[in-house]
Coordinates of C-alpha atoms in Angstrom, one line a residue:
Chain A
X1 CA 27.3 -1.1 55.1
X2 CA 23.9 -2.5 54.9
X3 CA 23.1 -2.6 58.8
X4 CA 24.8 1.0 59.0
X5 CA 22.2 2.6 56.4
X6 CA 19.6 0.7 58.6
X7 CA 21.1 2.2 62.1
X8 CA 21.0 5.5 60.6
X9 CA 17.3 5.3 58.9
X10 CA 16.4 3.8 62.8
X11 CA 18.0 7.0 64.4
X12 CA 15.3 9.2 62.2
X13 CA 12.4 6.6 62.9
X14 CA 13.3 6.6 66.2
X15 CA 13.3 10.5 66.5
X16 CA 10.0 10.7 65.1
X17 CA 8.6 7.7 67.7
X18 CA 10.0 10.1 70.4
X19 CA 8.2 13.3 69.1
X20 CA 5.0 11.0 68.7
X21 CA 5.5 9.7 72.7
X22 CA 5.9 13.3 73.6
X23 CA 3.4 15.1 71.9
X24 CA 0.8 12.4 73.4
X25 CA 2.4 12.9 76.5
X26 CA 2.1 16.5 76.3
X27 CA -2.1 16.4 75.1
X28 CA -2.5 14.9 78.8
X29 CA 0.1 17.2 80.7
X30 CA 1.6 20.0 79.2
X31 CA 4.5 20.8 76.6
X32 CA 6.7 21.5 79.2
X33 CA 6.0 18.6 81.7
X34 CA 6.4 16.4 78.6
X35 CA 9.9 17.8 78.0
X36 CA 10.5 16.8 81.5
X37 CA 10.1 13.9 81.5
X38 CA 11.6 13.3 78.0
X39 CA 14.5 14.5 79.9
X40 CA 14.5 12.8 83.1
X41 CA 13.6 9.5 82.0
X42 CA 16.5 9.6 78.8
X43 CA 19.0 10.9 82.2
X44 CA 18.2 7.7 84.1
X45 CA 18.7 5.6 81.0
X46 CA 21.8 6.9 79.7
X47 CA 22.9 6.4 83.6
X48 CA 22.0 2.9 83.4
X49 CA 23.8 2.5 80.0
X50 CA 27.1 4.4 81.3
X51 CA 27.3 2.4 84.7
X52 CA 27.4 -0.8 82.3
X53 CA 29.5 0.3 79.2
X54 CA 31.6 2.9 81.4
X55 CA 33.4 6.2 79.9
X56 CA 30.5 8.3 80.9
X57 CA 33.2 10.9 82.2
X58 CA 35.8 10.9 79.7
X59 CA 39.4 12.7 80.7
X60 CA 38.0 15.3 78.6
X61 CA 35.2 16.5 80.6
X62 CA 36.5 19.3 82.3
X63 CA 37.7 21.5 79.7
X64 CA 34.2 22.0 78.1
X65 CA 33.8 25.6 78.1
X66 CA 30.2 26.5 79.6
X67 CA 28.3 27.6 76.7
X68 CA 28.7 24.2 75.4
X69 CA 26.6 23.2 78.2
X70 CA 23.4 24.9 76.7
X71 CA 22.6 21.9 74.6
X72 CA 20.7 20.7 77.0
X73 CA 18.4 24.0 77.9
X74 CA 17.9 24.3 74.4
X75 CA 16.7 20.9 74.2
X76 CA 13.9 21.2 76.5
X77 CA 13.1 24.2 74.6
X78 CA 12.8 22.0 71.4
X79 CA 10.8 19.3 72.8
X80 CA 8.8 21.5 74.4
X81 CA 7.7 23.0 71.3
X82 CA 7.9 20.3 68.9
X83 CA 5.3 18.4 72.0
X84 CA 2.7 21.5 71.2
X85 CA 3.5 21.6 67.4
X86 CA 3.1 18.0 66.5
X87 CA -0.7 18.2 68.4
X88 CA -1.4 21.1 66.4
X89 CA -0.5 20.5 62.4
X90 CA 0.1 16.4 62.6
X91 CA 3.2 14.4 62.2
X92 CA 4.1 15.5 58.7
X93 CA 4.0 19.1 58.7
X94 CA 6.4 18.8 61.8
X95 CA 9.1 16.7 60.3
X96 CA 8.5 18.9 57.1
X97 CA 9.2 22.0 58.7
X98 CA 11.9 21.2 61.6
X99 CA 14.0 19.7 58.5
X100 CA 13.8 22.8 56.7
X101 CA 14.2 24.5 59.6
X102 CA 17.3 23.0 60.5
X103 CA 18.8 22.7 57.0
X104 CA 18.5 26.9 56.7
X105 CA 19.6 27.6 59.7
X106 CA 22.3 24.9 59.7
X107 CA 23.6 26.4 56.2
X108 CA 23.8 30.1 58.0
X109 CA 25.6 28.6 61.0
X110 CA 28.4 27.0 58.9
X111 CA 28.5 30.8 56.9
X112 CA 28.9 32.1 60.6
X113 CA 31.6 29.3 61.5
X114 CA 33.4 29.6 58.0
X115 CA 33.3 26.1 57.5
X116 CA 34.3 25.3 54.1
X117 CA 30.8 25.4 51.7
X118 CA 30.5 24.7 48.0
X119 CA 28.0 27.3 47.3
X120 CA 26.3 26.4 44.7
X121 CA 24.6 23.0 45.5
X122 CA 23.8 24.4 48.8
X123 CA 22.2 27.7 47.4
X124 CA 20.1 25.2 45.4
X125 CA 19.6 23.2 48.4
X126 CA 18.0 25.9 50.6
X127 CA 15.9 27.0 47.4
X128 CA 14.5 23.7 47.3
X129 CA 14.0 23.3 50.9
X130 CA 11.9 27.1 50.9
X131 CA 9.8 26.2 47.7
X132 CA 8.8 23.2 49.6
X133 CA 7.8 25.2 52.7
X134 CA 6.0 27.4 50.4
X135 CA 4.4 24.5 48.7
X136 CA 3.1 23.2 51.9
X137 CA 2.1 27.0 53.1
X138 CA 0.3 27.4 49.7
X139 CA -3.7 28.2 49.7
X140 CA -6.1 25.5 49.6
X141 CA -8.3 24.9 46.2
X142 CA -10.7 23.7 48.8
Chain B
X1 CA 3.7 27.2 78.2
X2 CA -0.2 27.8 78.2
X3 CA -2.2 25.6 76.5
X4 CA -4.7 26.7 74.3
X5 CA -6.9 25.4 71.7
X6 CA -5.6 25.0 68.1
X7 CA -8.1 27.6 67.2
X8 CA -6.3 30.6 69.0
X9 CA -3.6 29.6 66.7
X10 CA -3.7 30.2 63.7
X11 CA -1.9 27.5 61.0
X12 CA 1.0 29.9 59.2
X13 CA 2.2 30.3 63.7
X14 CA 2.5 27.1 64.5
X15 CA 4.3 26.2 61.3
X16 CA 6.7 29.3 62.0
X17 CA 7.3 28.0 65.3
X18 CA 8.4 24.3 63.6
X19 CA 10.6 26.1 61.2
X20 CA 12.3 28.4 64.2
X21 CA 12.5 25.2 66.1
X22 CA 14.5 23.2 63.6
X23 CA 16.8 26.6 64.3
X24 CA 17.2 26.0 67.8
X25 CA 18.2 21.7 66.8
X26 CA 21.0 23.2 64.3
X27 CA 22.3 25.3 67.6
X28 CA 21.7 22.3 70.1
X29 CA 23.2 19.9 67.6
X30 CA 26.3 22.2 67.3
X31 CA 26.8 22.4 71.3
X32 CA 26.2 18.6 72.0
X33 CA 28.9 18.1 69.1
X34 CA 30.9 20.1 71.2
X35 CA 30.6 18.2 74.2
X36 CA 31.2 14.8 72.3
X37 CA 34.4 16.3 71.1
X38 CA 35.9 17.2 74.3
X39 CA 34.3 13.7 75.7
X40 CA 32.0 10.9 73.6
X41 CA 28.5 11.0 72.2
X42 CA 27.9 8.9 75.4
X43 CA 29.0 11.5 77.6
X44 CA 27.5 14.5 75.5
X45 CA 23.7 13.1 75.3
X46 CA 24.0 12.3 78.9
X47 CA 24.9 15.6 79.8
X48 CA 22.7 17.0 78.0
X49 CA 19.8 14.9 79.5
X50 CA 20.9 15.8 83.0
X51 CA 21.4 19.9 82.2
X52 CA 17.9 19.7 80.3
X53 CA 16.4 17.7 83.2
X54 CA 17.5 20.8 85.6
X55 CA 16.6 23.0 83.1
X56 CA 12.9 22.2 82.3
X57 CA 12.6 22.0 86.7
X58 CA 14.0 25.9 86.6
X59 CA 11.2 26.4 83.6
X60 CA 8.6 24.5 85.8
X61 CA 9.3 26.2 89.2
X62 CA 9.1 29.7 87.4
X63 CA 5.6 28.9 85.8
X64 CA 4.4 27.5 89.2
X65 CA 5.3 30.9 90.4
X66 CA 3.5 33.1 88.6
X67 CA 0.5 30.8 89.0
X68 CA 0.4 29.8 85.2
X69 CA 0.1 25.7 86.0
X70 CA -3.6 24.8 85.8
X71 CA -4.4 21.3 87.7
X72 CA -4.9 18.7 85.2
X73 CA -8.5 17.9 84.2
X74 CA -7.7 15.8 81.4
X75 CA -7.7 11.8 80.8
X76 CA -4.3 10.5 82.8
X77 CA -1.8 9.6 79.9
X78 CA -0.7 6.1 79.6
X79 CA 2.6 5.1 81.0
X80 CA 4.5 4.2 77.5
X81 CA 3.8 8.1 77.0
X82 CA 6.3 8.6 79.4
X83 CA 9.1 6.7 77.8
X84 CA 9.4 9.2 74.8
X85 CA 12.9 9.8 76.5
X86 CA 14.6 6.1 75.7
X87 CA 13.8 6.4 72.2
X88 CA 15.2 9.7 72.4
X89 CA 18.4 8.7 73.8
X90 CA 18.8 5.4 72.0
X91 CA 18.9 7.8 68.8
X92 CA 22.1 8.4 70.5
X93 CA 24.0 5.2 69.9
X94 CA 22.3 4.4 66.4
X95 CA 24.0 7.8 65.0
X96 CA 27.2 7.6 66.9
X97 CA 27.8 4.2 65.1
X98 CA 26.4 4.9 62.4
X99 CA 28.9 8.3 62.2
X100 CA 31.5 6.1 62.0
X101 CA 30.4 3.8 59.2
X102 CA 31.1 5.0 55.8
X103 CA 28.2 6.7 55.7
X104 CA 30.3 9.2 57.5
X105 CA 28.3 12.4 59.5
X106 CA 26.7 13.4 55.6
X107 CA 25.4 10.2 55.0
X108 CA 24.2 9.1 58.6
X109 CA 22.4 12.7 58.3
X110 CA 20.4 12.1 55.2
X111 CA 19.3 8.8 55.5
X112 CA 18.4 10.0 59.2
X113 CA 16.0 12.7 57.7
X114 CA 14.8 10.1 55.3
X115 CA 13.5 7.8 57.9
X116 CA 12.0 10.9 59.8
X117 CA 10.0 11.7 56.9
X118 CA 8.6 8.6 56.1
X119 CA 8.3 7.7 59.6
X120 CA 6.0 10.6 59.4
X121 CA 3.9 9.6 56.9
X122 CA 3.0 6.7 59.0
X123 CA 2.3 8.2 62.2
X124 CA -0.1 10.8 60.6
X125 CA -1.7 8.0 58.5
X126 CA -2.3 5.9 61.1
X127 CA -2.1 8.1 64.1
X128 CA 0.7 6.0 65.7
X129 CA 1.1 6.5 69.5
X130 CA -2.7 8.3 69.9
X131 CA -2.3 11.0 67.8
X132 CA -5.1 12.3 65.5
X133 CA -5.0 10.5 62.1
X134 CA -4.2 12.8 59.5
X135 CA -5.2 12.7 56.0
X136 CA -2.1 12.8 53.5
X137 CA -2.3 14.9 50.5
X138 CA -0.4 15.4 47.3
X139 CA 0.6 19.0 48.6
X140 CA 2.4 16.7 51.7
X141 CA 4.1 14.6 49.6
X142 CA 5.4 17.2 46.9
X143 CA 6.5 19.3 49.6
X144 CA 8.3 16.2 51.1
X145 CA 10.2 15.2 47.9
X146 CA 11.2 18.9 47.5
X147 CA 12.4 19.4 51.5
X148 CA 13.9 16.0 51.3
X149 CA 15.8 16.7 48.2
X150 CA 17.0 19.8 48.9
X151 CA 18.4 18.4 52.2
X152 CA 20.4 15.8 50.4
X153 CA 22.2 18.3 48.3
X154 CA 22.7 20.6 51.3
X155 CA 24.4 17.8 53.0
X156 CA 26.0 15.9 50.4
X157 CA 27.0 18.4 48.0
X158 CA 27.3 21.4 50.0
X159 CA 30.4 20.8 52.0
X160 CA 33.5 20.9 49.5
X161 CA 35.7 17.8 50.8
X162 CA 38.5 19.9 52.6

């Protein structure tokens, strides 16, 4: 249990070492070129990974329906902008606002799906997440 | 994408554009679930590597053509800046194993946001990886604890055990 709450704290430090890389990346290139190659080069790895661990085309595979194949577009969208964000208002404010970002909409999309929701600790959740937003948006003493 | 200077945009824009891109991870998490459920999280972030790696050429190729790419004129990056995409993808297999702990998708979720945030905290104090150093303040941190918190009740409250 222990080395499972470490893998799964990793995944988020390793997320945040990615967005780090990128937006670096992206002060000497460009958003977009950074994407690119946060695309390419994760490609070739996972290649690498798959060739050695196999199952890299499960049986699976070719019933996916093809919107589920816009993951990928939308992820060079999102390191794209989170490349030019990250420059622009630090590593904090980022993380603070993709998380609330992705909690909202995450919430609405479950509504959308109908996936079963206690509403209550989740209507207190998103209140949370927006006064903290708002905290963080609030005017300077200074 | 243009580049311009932080002053042509103002603060409460860029931080819209974070919010609206923690949007588009909730949509691109949903689809790469997708593919893992017809396939494996191996397959699914692999795919989605190759179909962003065609992607972001399609994005390129139309920006070269309407003459938006300026030559570079700025310092060459160093080469570890271009190897954002292995941590990326090695985010990957910590989550798919940790998904099948007990932590369960909820748990590997929360303590995934955790580490974000404090990872966070670190890069901007420091300026990890040769970013500017950011001063923290107690507006950052209360804002933290508050986004943080109502994360873990979102996620580990929210969904009634069906």
């Amino acid at each position: 249990m222990i080395i499972a709450i470490l893998l799964a704290c990793s995944a988020g430090v390793l997320i945040g070492i990615s967005r780090q890389i990128n937006g670096r990346l992206s002060l000497s290139t460009s958003p977009l070129i950074a994407s690119f190659w946060n695309h390419i080069v994760g490609f070739v790895f996972l290649t690498c990974l798959g060739l050695v661990i196999g199952d890299l085309l499960p049986a699976g595979a070719g019933l996916v329906p093809w919107y589920d194949y816009l993951g990928g577009p939308i992820g060079v969208v999102f390191v794209a902008a989170g490349s030019w964000v990250i420059a622009r208002i630090g590593a904090v404010n980022t993380a603070l606002m993709m998380i609330g970002g992705q909690m909202v909409s995450g919430v609405v999309l479950d509504l959308a799906l109908s996936v079963p929701t206690d509403l209550g600790p989740t209507a207190l959740g998103v209140v949370l997440v927006l006064s903290g937003i708002a905290l963080s948006q609030s005017k300077r003493k200074a | 994408m243009t580049s311009t200077s932080p002053l042509e945009n103002p603060r409460p824009f860029v931080f819209l554009a974070a919010f609206a891109t923690g949007g588009l991870l909730t949509l691109m998490v949903h689809f790469n679930g997708e593919l893992a459920r017809y396939g494996n999280p191996l397959f699914s972030s692999w795919t989605a590597h190759g179909t962003g790696t065609i992607a972001a050429l399609v994005f390129l190729g139309l920006l070269y053509r309407r003459g938006r790419m300026k030559p570079a004129v700025r310092a060459p990056a160093p080469i570890w800046a271009y190897l954002g995409g292995i941590s990326g993808a090695a985010t990957v297999m910590l989550t798919s194993t940790a998904v099948n702990s007990p932590l369960a998708l909820a748990g590997t979720l929360a303590l995934g946001l955790s580490g974000q945030a404090i990872f966070s905290l670190a890069a901007d104090h420091w300026g990890l990886f040769g970013l500017a150093k950011r001063r923290l303040t107690m507006r950052n941190l209360g804002a933290l604890a508050l986004i943080l918190a109502g994360s873990a009740l979102i996620i580990l409250e929210g969904r009634s055990p069906a």
